[in-house]
C-alpha cells in the first residue's frame, strides 16, 4: 500500500511540475487575438492583432495555392483556425500552430494562376501586422514582396 501511495504522489508531482513549465512557456509567447478584413479601393486589407508588439517574422513564401508567413514566438488557440477573407484573390486565412513556438499564417488563393508577388504588402505596426493585397497588376520590374517595417 505504501508503495502505491509513493507512485501516486510521484505522478502527481510530475504532472504539477510539467503543467507549471508549460504555463511559463505559453506566457512567453505572443497570442494572436483577432483578424479583421476589409475591402478598400483597388485592394484588400487583412489586419492581425497580437497581444504584444510583434517581433521578427519570416518573409512571405509564395506558393501556387497560398502565401505563407511564419511568426516565431507566437501562438493561436485553438491550434488551427480559419478566418474569412473573401476578396478578388483570397478565400480565407488559415492560422495554425506549426510547432510549439511558431504560428503559421496561410492566405488561401482563389486561383493558383493569380500571382500575388508584387501585390502583397506587409507592415508591422506595434501589436498589429497589416497585409494589403493590391487588385491591379504589379508595378513593372517588381519581382519581390514589399515589406514595410515601422516601429
PDB file of C-alpha atoms in Angstrom:
ATOM      1  CA  UNK A   1       0.000   0.000   0.000  1.00  0.00           C
ATOM      2  CA  UNK A   2       2.815   2.420   0.871  1.00  0.00           C
ATOM      3  CA  UNK A   3       4.437   1.678  -2.479  1.00  0.00           C
ATOM      4  CA  UNK A   4       1.199   2.586  -4.307  1.00  0.00           C
ATOM      5  CA  UNK A   5       0.934   5.905  -2.435  1.00  0.00           C
ATOM      6  CA  UNK A   6       4.562   6.767  -3.317  1.00  0.00           C
ATOM      7  CA  UNK A   7       3.853   6.115  -7.002  1.00  0.00           C
ATOM      8  CA  UNK A   8       0.657   8.198  -6.872  1.00  0.00           C
ATOM      9  CA  UNK A   9       2.463  11.116  -5.170  1.00  0.00           C
ATOM     10  CA  UNK A  10       5.276  10.868  -7.747  1.00  0.00           C
ATOM     11  CA  UNK A  11       2.824  11.018 -10.646  1.00  0.00           C
ATOM     12  CA  UNK A  12       1.038  13.976  -9.048  1.00  0.00           C
ATOM     13  CA  UNK A  13       4.300  15.904  -8.508  1.00  0.00           C
ATOM     14  CA  UNK A  14       5.471  15.167 -12.054  1.00  0.00           C
ATOM     15  CA  UNK A  15       2.203  16.378 -13.596  1.00  0.00           C
ATOM     16  CA  UNK A  16       2.195  19.579 -11.492  1.00  0.00           C
ATOM     17  CA  UNK A  17       5.758  20.485 -12.487  1.00  0.00           C
ATOM     18  CA  UNK A  18       5.008  19.733 -16.148  1.00  0.00           C
ATOM     19  CA  UNK A  19       1.918  21.962 -16.119  1.00  0.00           C
ATOM     20  CA  UNK A  20       3.840  24.782 -14.406  1.00  0.00           C
ATOM     21  CA  UNK A  21       6.575  24.596 -17.059  1.00  0.00           C
ATOM     22  CA  UNK A  22       4.030  24.660 -19.886  1.00  0.00           C
ATOM     23  CA  UNK A  23       2.297  27.667 -18.317  1.00  0.00           C
ATOM     24  CA  UNK A  24       5.549  29.652 -18.192  1.00  0.00           C
ATOM     25  CA  UNK A  25       6.290  28.729 -21.820  1.00  0.00           C
ATOM     26  CA  UNK A  26       2.855  29.881 -23.064  1.00  0.00           C
ATOM     27  CA  UNK A  27       3.233  33.162 -21.171  1.00  0.00           C
ATOM     28  CA  UNK A  28       6.428  33.950 -23.084  1.00  0.00           C
ATOM     29  CA  UNK A  29       4.662  33.546 -26.461  1.00  0.00           C
ATOM     30  CA  UNK A  30       2.610  36.218 -28.248  1.00  0.00           C
ATOM     31  CA  UNK A  31      -1.009  35.127 -28.845  1.00  0.00           C
ATOM     32  CA  UNK A  32      -2.927  36.121 -31.972  1.00  0.00           C
ATOM     33  CA  UNK A  33      -6.028  37.885 -30.633  1.00  0.00           C
ATOM     34  CA  UNK A  34      -8.031  38.851 -33.722  1.00  0.00           C
ATOM     35  CA  UNK A  35      -8.071  39.026 -37.520  1.00  0.00           C
ATOM     36  CA  UNK A  36     -10.044  41.745 -39.314  1.00  0.00           C
ATOM     37  CA  UNK A  37     -10.507  42.098 -43.074  1.00  0.00           C
ATOM     38  CA  UNK A  38     -11.779  44.987 -45.139  1.00  0.00           C
ATOM     39  CA  UNK A  39     -12.162  45.889 -48.783  1.00  0.00           C
ATOM     40  CA  UNK A  40     -10.571  49.155 -49.898  1.00  0.00           C
ATOM     41  CA  UNK A  41     -10.208  50.920 -53.237  1.00  0.00           C
ATOM     42  CA  UNK A  42      -8.184  48.658 -55.531  1.00  0.00           C
ATOM     43  CA  UNK A  43      -7.287  46.257 -52.744  1.00  0.00           C
ATOM     44  CA  UNK A  44      -7.986  44.192 -49.673  1.00  0.00           C
ATOM     45  CA  UNK A  45      -6.650  44.644 -46.106  1.00  0.00           C
ATOM     46  CA  UNK A  46      -6.088  41.868 -43.564  1.00  0.00           C
ATOM     47  CA  UNK A  47      -5.126  43.071 -40.071  1.00  0.00           C
ATOM     48  CA  UNK A  48      -3.689  40.680 -37.491  1.00  0.00           C
ATOM     49  CA  UNK A  49      -3.863  41.774 -33.854  1.00  0.00           C
ATOM     50  CA  UNK A  50      -1.459  40.218 -31.345  1.00  0.00           C
ATOM     51  CA  UNK A  51      -1.396  40.683 -27.576  1.00  0.00           C
ATOM     52  CA  UNK A  52       2.150  42.134 -27.554  1.00  0.00           C
ATOM     53  CA  UNK A  53       4.230  44.002 -30.133  1.00  0.00           C
ATOM     54  CA  UNK A  54       5.232  41.688 -32.965  1.00  0.00           C
ATOM     55  CA  UNK A  55       8.887  40.705 -33.201  1.00  0.00           C
ATOM     56  CA  UNK A  56      10.610  39.359 -36.263  1.00  0.00           C
ATOM     57  CA  UNK A  57       8.781  37.170 -38.716  1.00  0.00           C
ATOM     58  CA  UNK A  58       9.843  35.244 -41.774  1.00  0.00           C
ATOM     59  CA  UNK A  59       9.331  36.834 -45.164  1.00  0.00           C
ATOM     60  CA  UNK A  60       6.313  35.627 -47.142  1.00  0.00           C
ATOM     61  CA  UNK A  61       6.718  32.481 -49.223  1.00  0.00           C
ATOM     62  CA  UNK A  62       4.607  32.354 -52.384  1.00  0.00           C
ATOM     63  CA  UNK A  63       3.083  29.028 -53.428  1.00  0.00           C
ATOM     64  CA  UNK A  64       0.663  28.164 -56.248  1.00  0.00           C
ATOM     65  CA  UNK A  65      -2.332  27.936 -53.919  1.00  0.00           C
ATOM     66  CA  UNK A  66      -1.281  30.136 -50.992  1.00  0.00           C
ATOM     67  CA  UNK A  67       1.072  32.660 -49.438  1.00  0.00           C
ATOM     68  CA  UNK A  68       2.700  31.707 -46.128  1.00  0.00           C
ATOM     69  CA  UNK A  69       4.232  33.731 -43.276  1.00  0.00           C
ATOM     70  CA  UNK A  70       5.738  32.254 -40.093  1.00  0.00           C
ATOM     71  CA  UNK A  71       5.721  34.152 -36.796  1.00  0.00           C
ATOM     72  CA  UNK A  72       8.250  32.781 -34.285  1.00  0.00           C
ATOM     73  CA  UNK A  73       7.324  33.121 -30.585  1.00  0.00           C
ATOM     74  CA  UNK A  74       3.604  33.368 -31.384  1.00  0.00           C
ATOM     75  CA  UNK A  75       0.620  31.064 -30.969  1.00  0.00           C
ATOM     76  CA  UNK A  76      -3.104  30.670 -31.503  1.00  0.00           C
ATOM     77  CA  UNK A  77      -5.763  28.832 -29.520  1.00  0.00           C
ATOM     78  CA  UNK A  78      -7.253  26.573 -30.756  1.00  0.00           C
ATOM     79  CA  UNK A  79      -4.221  25.351 -32.679  1.00  0.00           C
ATOM     80  CA  UNK A  80      -5.947  25.750 -36.062  1.00  0.00           C
ATOM     81  CA  UNK A  81      -8.405  28.448 -37.028  1.00  0.00           C
ATOM     82  CA  UNK A  82      -9.844  29.755 -40.305  1.00  0.00           C
ATOM     83  CA  UNK A  83     -10.802  33.405 -40.863  1.00  0.00           C
ATOM     84  CA  UNK A  84     -12.980  34.516 -43.793  1.00  0.00           C
ATOM     85  CA  UNK A  85     -11.045  36.669 -46.272  1.00  0.00           C
ATOM     86  CA  UNK A  86     -13.185  36.640 -49.397  1.00  0.00           C
ATOM     87  CA  UNK A  87     -11.563  39.042 -51.846  1.00  0.00           C
ATOM     88  CA  UNK A  88     -10.640  39.201 -55.509  1.00  0.00           C
ATOM     89  CA  UNK A  89      -7.718  36.821 -54.857  1.00  0.00           C
ATOM     90  CA  UNK A  90      -8.206  35.061 -51.477  1.00  0.00           C
ATOM     91  CA  UNK A  91     -10.888  32.861 -49.961  1.00  0.00           C
ATOM     92  CA  UNK A  92      -9.749  32.615 -46.341  1.00  0.00           C
ATOM     93  CA  UNK A  93      -6.820  32.877 -43.971  1.00  0.00           C
ATOM     94  CA  UNK A  94      -5.607  29.863 -42.019  1.00  0.00           C
ATOM     95  CA  UNK A  95      -3.786  30.443 -38.740  1.00  0.00           C
ATOM     96  CA  UNK A  96      -2.211  27.253 -37.404  1.00  0.00           C
ATOM     97  CA  UNK A  97       0.297  26.332 -34.756  1.00  0.00           C
ATOM     98  CA  UNK A  98       3.145  24.934 -36.864  1.00  0.00           C
ATOM     99  CA  UNK A  99       5.236  23.863 -33.871  1.00  0.00           C
ATOM    100  CA  UNK A 100       5.420  24.718 -30.159  1.00  0.00           C
ATOM    101  CA  UNK A 101       6.752  28.221 -30.817  1.00  0.00           C
ATOM    102  CA  UNK A 102       5.759  29.111 -34.411  1.00  0.00           C
ATOM    103  CA  UNK A 103       2.454  30.445 -35.692  1.00  0.00           C
ATOM    104  CA  UNK A 104       1.987  29.890 -39.439  1.00  0.00           C
ATOM    105  CA  UNK A 105      -0.393  32.114 -41.399  1.00  0.00           C
ATOM    106  CA  UNK A 106      -1.568  30.993 -44.850  1.00  0.00           C
ATOM    107  CA  UNK A 107      -3.532  33.140 -47.271  1.00  0.00           C
ATOM    108  CA  UNK A 108      -5.523  30.695 -49.398  1.00  0.00           C
ATOM    109  CA  UNK A 109      -5.820  31.876 -53.012  1.00  0.00           C
ATOM    110  CA  UNK A 110      -8.895  31.578 -55.239  1.00  0.00           C
ATOM    111  CA  UNK A 111      -6.903  30.918 -58.383  1.00  0.00           C
ATOM    112  CA  UNK A 112      -3.466  29.323 -58.385  1.00  0.00           C
ATOM    113  CA  UNK A 113      -2.560  31.258 -61.548  1.00  0.00           C
ATOM    114  CA  UNK A 114      -3.079  34.557 -59.675  1.00  0.00           C
ATOM    115  CA  UNK A 115       0.454  35.757 -58.868  1.00  0.00           C
ATOM    116  CA  UNK A 116       0.366  37.869 -55.697  1.00  0.00           C
ATOM    117  CA  UNK A 117       4.087  38.599 -55.665  1.00  0.00           C
ATOM    118  CA  UNK A 118       4.496  42.339 -56.162  1.00  0.00           C
ATOM    119  CA  UNK A 119       0.922  42.953 -54.948  1.00  0.00           C
ATOM    120  CA  UNK A 120       1.403  41.601 -51.426  1.00  0.00           C
ATOM    121  CA  UNK A 121       2.451  44.318 -48.962  1.00  0.00           C
ATOM    122  CA  UNK A 122       3.266  43.714 -45.310  1.00  0.00           C
ATOM    123  CA  UNK A 123       3.607  46.276 -42.492  1.00  0.00           C
ATOM    124  CA  UNK A 124       4.334  45.760 -38.803  1.00  0.00           C
ATOM    125  CA  UNK A 125       2.760  48.375 -36.526  1.00  0.00           C
ATOM    126  CA  UNK A 126       3.341  47.551 -32.856  1.00  0.00           C
ATOM    127  CA  UNK A 127       0.854  44.808 -31.911  1.00  0.00           C
ATOM    128  CA  UNK A 128      -0.531  44.712 -35.440  1.00  0.00           C
ATOM    129  CA  UNK A 129       0.597  43.190 -38.721  1.00  0.00           C
ATOM    130  CA  UNK A 130      -1.233  44.602 -41.721  1.00  0.00           C
ATOM    131  CA  UNK A 131      -1.298  42.893 -45.115  1.00  0.00           C
ATOM    132  CA  UNK A 132      -2.535  44.764 -48.174  1.00  0.00           C
ATOM    133  CA  UNK A 133      -3.315  42.938 -51.405  1.00  0.00           C
ATOM    134  CA  UNK A 134      -3.425  45.174 -54.469  1.00  0.00           C
ATOM    135  CA  UNK A 135      -6.067  44.361 -57.053  1.00  0.00           C
ATOM    136  CA  UNK A 136      -4.221  45.913 -60.004  1.00  0.00           C
ATOM    137  CA  UNK A 137      -1.262  44.139 -61.608  1.00  0.00           C
ATOM    138  CA  UNK A 138       2.213  44.584 -60.127  1.00  0.00           C
ATOM    139  CA  UNK A 139       4.345  47.615 -60.792  1.00  0.00           C
ATOM    140  CA  UNK A 140       6.724  46.949 -63.718  1.00  0.00           C
ATOM    141  CA  UNK A 141      10.129  45.448 -62.763  1.00  0.00           C
ATOM    142  CA  UNK A 142       8.888  44.370 -59.325  1.00  0.00           C
ATOM    143  CA  UNK A 143       9.505  40.712 -58.544  1.00  0.00           C
ATOM    144  CA  UNK A 144       9.710  40.854 -54.766  1.00  0.00           C
ATOM    145  CA  UNK A 145       7.435  41.469 -51.825  1.00  0.00           C
ATOM    146  CA  UNK A 146       7.295  44.961 -50.431  1.00  0.00           C
ATOM    147  CA  UNK A 147       7.937  44.792 -46.692  1.00  0.00           C
ATOM    148  CA  UNK A 148       7.471  47.941 -44.681  1.00  0.00           C
ATOM    149  CA  UNK A 149       8.730  47.805 -41.108  1.00  0.00           C
ATOM    150  CA  UNK A 150       7.573  50.593 -38.849  1.00  0.00           C
ATOM    151  CA  UNK A 151       8.097  50.846 -35.132  1.00  0.00           C
TER     152      UNK A 151
END
